[in-house]
Tab-separated table of C-alpha atoms and ligand atoms in Angstrom:
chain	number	residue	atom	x	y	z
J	44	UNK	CA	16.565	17.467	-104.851
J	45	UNK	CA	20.453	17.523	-105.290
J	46	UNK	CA	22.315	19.580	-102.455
J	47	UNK	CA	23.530	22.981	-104.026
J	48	UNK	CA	27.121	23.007	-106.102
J	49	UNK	CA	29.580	24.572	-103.593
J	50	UNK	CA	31.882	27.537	-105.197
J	51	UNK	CA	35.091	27.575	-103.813
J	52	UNK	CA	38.679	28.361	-104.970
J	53	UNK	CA	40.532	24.641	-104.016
J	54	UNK	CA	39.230	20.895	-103.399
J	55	UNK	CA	41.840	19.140	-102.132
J	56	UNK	CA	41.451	15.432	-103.046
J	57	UNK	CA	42.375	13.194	-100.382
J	58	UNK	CA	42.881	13.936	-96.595
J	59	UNK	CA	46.009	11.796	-95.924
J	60	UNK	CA	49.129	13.510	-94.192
J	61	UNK	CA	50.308	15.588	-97.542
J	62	UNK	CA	46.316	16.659	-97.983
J	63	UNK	CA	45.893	17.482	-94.763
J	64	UNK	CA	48.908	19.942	-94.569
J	65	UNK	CA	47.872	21.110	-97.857
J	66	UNK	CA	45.167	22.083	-96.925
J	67	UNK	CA	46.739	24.414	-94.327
J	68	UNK	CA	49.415	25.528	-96.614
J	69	UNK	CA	46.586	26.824	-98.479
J	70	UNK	CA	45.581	27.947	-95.558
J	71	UNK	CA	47.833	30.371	-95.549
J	72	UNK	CA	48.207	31.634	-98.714
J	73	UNK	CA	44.067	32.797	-98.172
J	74	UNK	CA	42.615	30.109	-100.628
J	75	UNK	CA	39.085	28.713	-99.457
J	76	UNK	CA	39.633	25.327	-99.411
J	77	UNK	CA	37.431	21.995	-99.170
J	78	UNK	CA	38.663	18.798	-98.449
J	79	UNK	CA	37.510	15.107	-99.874
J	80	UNK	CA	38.099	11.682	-98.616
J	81	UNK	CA	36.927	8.376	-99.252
J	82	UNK	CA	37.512	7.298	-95.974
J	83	UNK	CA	34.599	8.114	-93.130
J	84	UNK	CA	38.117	9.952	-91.070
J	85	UNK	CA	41.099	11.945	-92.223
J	86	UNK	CA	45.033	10.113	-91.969
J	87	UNK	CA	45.070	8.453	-95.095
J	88	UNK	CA	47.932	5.704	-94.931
J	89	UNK	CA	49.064	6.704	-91.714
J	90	UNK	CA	45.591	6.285	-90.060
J	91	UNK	CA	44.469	3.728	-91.906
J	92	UNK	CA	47.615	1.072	-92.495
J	93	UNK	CA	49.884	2.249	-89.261
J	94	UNK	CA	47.775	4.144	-86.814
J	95	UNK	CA	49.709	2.584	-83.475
J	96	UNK	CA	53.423	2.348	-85.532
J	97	UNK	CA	55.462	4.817	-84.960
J	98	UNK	CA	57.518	7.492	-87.592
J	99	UNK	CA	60.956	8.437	-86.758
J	100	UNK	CA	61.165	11.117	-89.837
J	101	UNK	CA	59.254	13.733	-89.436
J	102	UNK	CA	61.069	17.444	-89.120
J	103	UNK	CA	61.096	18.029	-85.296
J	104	UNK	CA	59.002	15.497	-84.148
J	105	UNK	CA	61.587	12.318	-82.669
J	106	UNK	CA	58.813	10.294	-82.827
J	107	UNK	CA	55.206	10.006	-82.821
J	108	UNK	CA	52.472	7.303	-84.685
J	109	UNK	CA	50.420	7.308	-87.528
J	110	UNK	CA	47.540	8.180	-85.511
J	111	UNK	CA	48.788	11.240	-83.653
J	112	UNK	CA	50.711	12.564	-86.777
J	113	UNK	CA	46.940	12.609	-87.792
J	114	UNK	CA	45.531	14.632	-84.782
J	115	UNK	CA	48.329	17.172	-85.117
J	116	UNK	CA	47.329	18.286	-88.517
J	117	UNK	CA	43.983	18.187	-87.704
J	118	UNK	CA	45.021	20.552	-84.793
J	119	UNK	CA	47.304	22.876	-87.051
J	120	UNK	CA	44.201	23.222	-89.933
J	121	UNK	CA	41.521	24.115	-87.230
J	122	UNK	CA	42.010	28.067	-87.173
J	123	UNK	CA	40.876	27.658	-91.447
J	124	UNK	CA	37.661	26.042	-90.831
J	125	UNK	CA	38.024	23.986	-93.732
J	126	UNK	CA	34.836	21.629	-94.343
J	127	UNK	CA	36.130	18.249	-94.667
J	128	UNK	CA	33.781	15.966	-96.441
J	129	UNK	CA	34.300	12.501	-95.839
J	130	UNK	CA	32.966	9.086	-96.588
J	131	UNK	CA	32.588	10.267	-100.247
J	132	UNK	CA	35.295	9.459	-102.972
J	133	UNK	CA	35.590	12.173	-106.283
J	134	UNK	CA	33.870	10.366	-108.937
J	135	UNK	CA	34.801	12.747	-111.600
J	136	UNK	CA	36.591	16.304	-112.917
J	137	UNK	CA	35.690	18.129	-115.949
J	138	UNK	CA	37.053	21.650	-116.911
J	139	UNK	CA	34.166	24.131	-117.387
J	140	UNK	CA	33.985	26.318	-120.313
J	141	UNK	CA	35.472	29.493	-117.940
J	142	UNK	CA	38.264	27.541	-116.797
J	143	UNK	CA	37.483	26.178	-113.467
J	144	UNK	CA	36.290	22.649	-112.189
J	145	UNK	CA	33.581	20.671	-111.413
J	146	UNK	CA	33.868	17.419	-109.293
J	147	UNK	CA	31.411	14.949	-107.405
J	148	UNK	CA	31.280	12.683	-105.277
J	149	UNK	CA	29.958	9.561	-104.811
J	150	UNK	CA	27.836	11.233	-102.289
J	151	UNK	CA	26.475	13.540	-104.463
J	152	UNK	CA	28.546	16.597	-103.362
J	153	UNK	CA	29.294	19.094	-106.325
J	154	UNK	CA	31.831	21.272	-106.648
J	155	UNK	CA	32.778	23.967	-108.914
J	156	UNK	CA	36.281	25.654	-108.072
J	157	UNK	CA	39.690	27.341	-109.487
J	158	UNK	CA	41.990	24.807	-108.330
J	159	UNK	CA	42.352	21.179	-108.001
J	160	UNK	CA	44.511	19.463	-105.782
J	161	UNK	CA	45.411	15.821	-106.329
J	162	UNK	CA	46.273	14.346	-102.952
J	163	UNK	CA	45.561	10.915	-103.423
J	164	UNK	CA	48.035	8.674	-102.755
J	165	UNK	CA	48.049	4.797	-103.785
J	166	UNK	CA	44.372	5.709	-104.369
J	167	UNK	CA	41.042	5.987	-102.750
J	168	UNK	CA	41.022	3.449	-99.633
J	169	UNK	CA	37.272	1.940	-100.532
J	170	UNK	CA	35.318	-1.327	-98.468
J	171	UNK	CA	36.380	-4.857	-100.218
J	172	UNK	CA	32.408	-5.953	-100.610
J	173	UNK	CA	31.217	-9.449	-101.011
J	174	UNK	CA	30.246	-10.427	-104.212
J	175	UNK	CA	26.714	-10.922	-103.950
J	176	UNK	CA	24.073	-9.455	-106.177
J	177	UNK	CA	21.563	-6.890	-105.172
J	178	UNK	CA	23.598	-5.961	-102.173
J	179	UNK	CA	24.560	-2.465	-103.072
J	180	UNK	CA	20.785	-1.805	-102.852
J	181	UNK	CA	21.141	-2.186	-99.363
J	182	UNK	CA	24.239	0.050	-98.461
J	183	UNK	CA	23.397	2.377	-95.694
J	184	UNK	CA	19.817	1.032	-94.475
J	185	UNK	CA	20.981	-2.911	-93.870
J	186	UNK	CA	24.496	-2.884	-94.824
J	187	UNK	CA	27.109	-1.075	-92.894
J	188	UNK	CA	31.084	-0.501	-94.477
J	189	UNK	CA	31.643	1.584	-91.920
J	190	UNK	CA	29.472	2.323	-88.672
J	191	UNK	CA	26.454	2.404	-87.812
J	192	UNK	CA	27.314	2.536	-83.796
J	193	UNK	CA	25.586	0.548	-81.632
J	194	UNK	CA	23.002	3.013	-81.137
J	195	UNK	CA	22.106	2.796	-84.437
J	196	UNK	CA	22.097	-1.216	-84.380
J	197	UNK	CA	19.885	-1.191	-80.954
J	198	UNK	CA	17.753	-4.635	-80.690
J	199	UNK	CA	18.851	-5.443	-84.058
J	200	UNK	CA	20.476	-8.913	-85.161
J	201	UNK	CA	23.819	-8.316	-86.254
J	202	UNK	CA	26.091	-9.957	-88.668
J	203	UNK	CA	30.018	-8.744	-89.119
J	204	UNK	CA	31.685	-10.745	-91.823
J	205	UNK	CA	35.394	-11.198	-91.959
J	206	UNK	CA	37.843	-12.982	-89.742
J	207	UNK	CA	40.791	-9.879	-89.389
J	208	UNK	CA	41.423	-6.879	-86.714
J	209	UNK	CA	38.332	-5.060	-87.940
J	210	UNK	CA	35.694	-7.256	-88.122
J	211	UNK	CA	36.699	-8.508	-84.249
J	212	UNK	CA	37.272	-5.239	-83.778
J	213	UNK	CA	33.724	-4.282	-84.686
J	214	UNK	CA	32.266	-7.619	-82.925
J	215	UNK	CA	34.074	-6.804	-79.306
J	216	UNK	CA	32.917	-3.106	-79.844
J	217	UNK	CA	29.011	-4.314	-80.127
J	218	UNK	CA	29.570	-6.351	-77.592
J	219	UNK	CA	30.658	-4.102	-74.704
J	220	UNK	CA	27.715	-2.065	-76.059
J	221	UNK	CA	25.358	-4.627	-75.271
J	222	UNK	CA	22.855	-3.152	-77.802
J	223	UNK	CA	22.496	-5.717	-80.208
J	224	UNK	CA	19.952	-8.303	-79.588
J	225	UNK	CA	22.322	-10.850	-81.595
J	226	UNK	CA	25.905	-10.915	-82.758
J	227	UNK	CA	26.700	-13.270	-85.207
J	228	UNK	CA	30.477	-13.669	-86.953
J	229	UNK	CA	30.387	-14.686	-90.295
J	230	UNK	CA	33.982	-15.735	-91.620
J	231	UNK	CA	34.871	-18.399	-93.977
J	232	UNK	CA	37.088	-20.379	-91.792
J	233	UNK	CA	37.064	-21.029	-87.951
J	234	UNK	CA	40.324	-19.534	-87.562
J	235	UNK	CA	40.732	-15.888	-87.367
J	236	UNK	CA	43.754	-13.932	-88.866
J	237	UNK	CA	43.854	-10.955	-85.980
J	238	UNK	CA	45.706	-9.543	-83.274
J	239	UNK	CA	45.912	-12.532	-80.483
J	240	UNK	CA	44.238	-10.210	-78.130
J	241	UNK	CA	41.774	-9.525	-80.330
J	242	UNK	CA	41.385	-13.709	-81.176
J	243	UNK	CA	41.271	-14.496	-77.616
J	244	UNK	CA	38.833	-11.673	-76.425
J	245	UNK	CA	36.069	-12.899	-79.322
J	246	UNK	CA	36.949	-17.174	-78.408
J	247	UNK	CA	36.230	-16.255	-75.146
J	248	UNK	CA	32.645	-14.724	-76.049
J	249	UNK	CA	32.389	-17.747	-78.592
J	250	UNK	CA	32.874	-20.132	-75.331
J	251	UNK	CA	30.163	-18.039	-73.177
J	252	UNK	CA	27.369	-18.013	-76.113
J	253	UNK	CA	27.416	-13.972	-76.430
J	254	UNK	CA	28.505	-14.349	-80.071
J	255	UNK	CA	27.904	-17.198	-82.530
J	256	UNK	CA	30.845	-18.219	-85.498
J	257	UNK	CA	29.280	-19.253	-88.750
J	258	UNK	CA	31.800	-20.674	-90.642
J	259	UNK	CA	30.816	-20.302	-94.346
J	260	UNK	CA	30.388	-18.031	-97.274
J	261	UNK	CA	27.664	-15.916	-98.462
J	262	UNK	CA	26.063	-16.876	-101.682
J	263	UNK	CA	22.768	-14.995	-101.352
J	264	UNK	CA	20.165	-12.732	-100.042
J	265	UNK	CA	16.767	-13.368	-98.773
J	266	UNK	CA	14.289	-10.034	-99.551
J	267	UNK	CA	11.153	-9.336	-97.929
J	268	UNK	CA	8.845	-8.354	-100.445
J	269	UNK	CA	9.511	-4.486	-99.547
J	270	UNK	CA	13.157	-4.752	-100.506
J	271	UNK	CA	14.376	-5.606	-96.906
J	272	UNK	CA	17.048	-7.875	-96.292
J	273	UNK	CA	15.688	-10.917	-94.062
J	274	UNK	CA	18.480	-13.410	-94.528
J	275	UNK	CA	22.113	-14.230	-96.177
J	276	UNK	CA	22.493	-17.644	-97.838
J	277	UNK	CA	25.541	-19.231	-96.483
J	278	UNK	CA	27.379	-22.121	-98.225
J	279	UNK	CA	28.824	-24.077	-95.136
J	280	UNK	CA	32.046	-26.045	-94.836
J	281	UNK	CA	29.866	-29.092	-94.889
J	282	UNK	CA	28.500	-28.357	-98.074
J	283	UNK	CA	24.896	-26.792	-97.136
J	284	UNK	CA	23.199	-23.890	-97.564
J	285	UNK	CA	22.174	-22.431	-94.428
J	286	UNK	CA	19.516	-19.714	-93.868
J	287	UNK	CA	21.040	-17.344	-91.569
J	288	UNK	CA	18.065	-14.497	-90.776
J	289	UNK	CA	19.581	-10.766	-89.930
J	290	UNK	CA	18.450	-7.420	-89.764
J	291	UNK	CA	21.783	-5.874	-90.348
J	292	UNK	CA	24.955	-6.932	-92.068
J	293	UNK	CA	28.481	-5.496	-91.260
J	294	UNK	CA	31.034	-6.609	-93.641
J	295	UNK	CA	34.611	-6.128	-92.504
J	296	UNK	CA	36.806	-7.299	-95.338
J	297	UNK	CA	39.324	-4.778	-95.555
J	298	UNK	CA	40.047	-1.751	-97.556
J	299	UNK	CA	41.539	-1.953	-100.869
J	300	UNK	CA	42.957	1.293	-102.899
J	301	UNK	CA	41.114	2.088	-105.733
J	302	UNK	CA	42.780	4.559	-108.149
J	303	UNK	CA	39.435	4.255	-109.963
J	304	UNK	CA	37.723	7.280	-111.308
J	305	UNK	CA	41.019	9.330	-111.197
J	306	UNK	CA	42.539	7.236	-114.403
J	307	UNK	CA	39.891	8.243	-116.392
J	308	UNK	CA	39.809	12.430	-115.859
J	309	UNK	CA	41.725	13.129	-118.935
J	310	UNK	CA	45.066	13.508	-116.939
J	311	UNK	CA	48.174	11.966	-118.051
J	312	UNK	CA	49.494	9.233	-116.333
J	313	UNK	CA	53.011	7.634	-115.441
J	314	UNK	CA	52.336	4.229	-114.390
J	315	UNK	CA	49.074	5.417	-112.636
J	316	UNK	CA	51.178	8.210	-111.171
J	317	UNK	CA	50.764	12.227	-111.890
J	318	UNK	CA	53.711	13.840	-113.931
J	319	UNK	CA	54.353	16.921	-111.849
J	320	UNK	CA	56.681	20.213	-112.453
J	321	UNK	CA	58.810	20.519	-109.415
J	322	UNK	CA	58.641	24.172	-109.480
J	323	UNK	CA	54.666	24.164	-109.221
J	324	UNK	CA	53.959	20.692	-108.445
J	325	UNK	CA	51.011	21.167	-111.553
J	326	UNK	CA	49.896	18.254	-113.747
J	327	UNK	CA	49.873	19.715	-117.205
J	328	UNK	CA	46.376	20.486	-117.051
J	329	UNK	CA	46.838	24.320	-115.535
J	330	UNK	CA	44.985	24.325	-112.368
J	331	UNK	CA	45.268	20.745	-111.074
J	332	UNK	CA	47.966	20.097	-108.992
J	333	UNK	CA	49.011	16.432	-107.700
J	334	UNK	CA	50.840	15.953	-103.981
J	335	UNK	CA	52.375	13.278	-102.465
J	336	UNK	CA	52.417	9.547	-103.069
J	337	UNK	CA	49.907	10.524	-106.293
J	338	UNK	CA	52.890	12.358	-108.439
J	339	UNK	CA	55.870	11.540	-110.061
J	340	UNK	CA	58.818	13.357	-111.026
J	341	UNK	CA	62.726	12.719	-111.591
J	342	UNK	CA	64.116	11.704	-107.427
J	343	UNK	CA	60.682	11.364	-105.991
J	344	UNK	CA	60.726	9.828	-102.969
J	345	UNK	CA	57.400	8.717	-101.470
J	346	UNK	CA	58.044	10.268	-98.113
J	347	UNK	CA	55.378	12.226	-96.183
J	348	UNK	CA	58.034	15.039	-95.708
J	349	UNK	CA	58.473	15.281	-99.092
J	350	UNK	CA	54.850	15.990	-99.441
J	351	UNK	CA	54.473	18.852	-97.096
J	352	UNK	CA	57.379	20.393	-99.236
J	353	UNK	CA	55.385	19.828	-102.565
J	354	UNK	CA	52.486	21.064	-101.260
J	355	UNK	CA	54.212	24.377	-99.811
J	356	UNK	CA	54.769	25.147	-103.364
J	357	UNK	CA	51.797	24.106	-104.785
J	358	UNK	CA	49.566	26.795	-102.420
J	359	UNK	CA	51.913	29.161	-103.291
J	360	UNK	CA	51.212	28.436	-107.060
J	361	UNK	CA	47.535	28.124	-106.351
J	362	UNK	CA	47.460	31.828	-104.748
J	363	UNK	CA	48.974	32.788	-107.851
J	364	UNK	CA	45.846	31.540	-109.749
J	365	UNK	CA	43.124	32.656	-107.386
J	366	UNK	CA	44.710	35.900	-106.074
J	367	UNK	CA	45.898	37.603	-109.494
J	368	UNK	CA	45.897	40.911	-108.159
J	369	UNK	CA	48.368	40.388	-105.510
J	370	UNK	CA	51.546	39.805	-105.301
J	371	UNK	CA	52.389	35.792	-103.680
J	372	UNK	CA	55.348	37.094	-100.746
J	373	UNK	CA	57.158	34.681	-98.662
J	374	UNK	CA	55.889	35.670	-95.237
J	375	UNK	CA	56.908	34.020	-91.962
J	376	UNK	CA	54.645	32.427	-89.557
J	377	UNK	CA	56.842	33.550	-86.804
J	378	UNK	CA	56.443	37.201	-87.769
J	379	UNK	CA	53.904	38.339	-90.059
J	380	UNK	CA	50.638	39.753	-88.408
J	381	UNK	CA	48.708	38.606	-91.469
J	382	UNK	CA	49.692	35.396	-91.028
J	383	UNK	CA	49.086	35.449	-86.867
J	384	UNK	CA	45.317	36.652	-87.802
J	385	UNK	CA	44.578	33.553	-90.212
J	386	UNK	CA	46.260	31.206	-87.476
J	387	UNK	CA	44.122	32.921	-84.516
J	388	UNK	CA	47.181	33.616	-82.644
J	389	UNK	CA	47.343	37.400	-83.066
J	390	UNK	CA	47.958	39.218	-79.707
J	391	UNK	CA	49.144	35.810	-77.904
J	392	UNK	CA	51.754	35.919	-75.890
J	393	UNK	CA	54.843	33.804	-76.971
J	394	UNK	CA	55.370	31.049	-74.035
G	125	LIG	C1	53.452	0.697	-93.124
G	125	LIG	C2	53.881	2.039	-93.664
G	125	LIG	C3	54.792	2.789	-92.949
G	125	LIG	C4	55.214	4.036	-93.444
G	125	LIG	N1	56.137	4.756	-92.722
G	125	LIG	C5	56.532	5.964	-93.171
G	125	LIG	C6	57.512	6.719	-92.462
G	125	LIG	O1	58.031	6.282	-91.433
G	125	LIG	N2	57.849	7.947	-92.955
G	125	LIG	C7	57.319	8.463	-94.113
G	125	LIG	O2	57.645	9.578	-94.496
G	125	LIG	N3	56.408	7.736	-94.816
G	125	LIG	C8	56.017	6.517	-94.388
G	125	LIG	N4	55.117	5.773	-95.120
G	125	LIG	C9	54.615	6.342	-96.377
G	125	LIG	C10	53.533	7.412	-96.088
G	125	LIG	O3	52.500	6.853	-95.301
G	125	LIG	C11	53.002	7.941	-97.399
G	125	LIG	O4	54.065	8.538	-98.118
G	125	LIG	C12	51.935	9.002	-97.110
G	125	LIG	O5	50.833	8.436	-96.450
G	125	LIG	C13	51.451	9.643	-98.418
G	125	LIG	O6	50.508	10.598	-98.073
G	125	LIG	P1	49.397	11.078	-99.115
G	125	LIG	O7	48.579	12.080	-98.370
G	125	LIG	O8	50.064	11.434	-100.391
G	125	LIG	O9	48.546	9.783	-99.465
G	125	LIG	P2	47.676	8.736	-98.549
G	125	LIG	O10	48.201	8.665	-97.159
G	125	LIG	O11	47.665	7.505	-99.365
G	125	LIG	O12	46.249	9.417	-98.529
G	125	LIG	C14	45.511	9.531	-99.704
G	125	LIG	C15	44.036	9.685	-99.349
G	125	LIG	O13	43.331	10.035	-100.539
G	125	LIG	C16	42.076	9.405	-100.523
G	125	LIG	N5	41.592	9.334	-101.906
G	125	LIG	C17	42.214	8.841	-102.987
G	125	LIG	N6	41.474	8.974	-104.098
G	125	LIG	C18	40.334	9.590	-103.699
G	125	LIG	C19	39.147	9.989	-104.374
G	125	LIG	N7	38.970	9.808	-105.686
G	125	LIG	N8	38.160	10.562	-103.641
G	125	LIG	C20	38.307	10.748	-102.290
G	125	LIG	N9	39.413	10.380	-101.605
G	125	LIG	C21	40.404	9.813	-102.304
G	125	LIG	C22	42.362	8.036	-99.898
G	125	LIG	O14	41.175	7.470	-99.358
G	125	LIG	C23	43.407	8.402	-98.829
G	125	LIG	O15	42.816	8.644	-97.572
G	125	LIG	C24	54.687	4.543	-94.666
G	125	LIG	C25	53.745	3.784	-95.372
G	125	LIG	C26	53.338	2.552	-94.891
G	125	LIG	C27	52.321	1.753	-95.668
């Protein structure tokens, strides 16, 4: 049975940086708000691309990295209680007949709601996936783009593909568990391109026999005759096929941005950006608004700063929409009691 459709007054699409403090802008101005990400975490380009480089340019922070820039607007959206759905990418958007919109996901989430918000920078960051028919089938119950843990994976034989930071990542990870029964590396070379920490810590389990390298691609899949994956056919640098039996498969190939379903919801595009108003920051479709790296408009600079400003006036134009009956003031987070009761701080004492 499909999970109920969620009513709500903003989906913000995309949880990097400029989503995220959307989201809290929104926040502020009173708007229920749900947030949707392809990725199984929140951080967008900053926790996915840079997590451990640092930014210089954020307003009143000297420095900090991709990764805590993260944390912090996680922090400063906690007091909204925003449900962030994640691990799902917006398939589609269609107006309904009384003006708002519906979305899903490719989780099956539904939405119906007053406001769109486009936060979706070069795109939705989704899995590269080998290219081996009937594998999709097995997403989730035998293969892993993200996860399981090494709970999940406990006595299992495990295959990671992929020869960068993540896949040794994910190897070394399993390791230290010690849950797996067998770990098995399956890249197309024997040379890795990764973090020389990273290289030496997996040659050194390669050396002791806790991990096995099969050098080689794979060209098919072995199926039980109840649809479970028993085995990968792997074309070896010698020219072979080998058998290689498994009971779970963890590709780690990287993460590619898709702008995929977004080019084909009926909104106009600028060289697969979103034509914004800079007074609003709305597309021209009333209602949907684009942030961040997503828009275009004349001096747009891709800058995460320059998001937080767009998306300032985008809630306020949103509250416009979903709050008719009142008036959209300028308040101050410093002084305004309203504002101190959304934020949880009222009746705290300055420090
Ligand atoms: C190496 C590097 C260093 C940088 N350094 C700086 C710096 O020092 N200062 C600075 O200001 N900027 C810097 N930037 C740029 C900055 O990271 C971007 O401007 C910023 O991340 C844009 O934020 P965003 O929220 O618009 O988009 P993103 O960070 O791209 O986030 C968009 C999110 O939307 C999700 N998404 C997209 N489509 C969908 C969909 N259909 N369904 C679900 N989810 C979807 C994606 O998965 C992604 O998580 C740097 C960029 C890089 C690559």
């Amino acid at each position: 049975m499909d999970a109920p459709v969620i009513q709500t007054q903003a989906v913000v699409v995309g949880a990097g940086p400029v989503g995220l403090f959307q989201a809290f802008q929104l926040g502020l101005q009173e708007v229920d708000t749900h947030l949707v990400d392809a990725l199984p975490h929140a951080g967008g380009q900053c926790a996915e691309l840079y997590p451990d480089k640092p930014i210089y340019d954020i307003p009143g922070l000297p420095v900090c990295t991709g990764q805590e820039l993260t944390e912090r607007l996680l922090a400063q959206i906690a007091p909204f209680r925003q449900p962030l759905h994640l691990g799902q990418q917006v398939l589609s958007l269609g107006r309904l007949p009384d003006g708002r919109f519906a979305l899903r996901t490719s989780a099956g989430t539904a939405f119906v709601t007053q406001t769109v918000f486009i936060a979706a920078g070069v795109g939705a960051f989704v899995p590269r996936k080998p290219p081996l028919p009937g594998l999709e089938a097995l997403e989730g119950r035998q293969v892993h783009y993200h996860g399981p843990g090494a709970a999940a994976l406990t006595g299992q034989h495990v295959v990671v593909m992929g020869g960068e930071d993540a896949a040794l990542q994910t190897l070394l990870d399993l390791l230290s568990a010690g849950t797996c029964a067998s770990l098995t590396l399956l890249h197309r070379t024997d040379k890795f391109k990764a973090d020389p920490a990273l290289d030496a810590a997996v040659r050194t389990a390669l050396a002791t026999g806790q991990v096995r390298l099969v050098p080689g691609q794979p060209v098919g899949l072995e199926l039980t005759q109840d649809g479970r994956l028993a085995a990968l056919q792997v074309a070896t640098l010698a020219d072979t096929t080998d058998h290689l039996p498994l009971d779970a498969l963890l590709p780690r190939l990287g993460l590619s941005p898709k702008l995929g379903p977004l080019a084909d919801w009926g909104l106009a595009l600028e060289r697969k950006l979103l034509p914004v108003a800079t007074d609003t920051f709305s597309t021209a479709e009333t209602g949907v608004f684009a942030v961040g790296d997503i828009n275009t408009y004349p001096g747009k600079r891709k800058l995460i700063l320059c998001g937080f400003h767009e998306a300032t006036l985008a809630a306020f134009a949103a509250a416009a929409i979903v709050h008719p009956e009142r008036r959209v003031l300028l308040q101050y987070t410093t002084t305004s009691p309203r504002l101190h009761e959304l934020l949880g701080v009222a009746g705290a004492v300055p420090g």
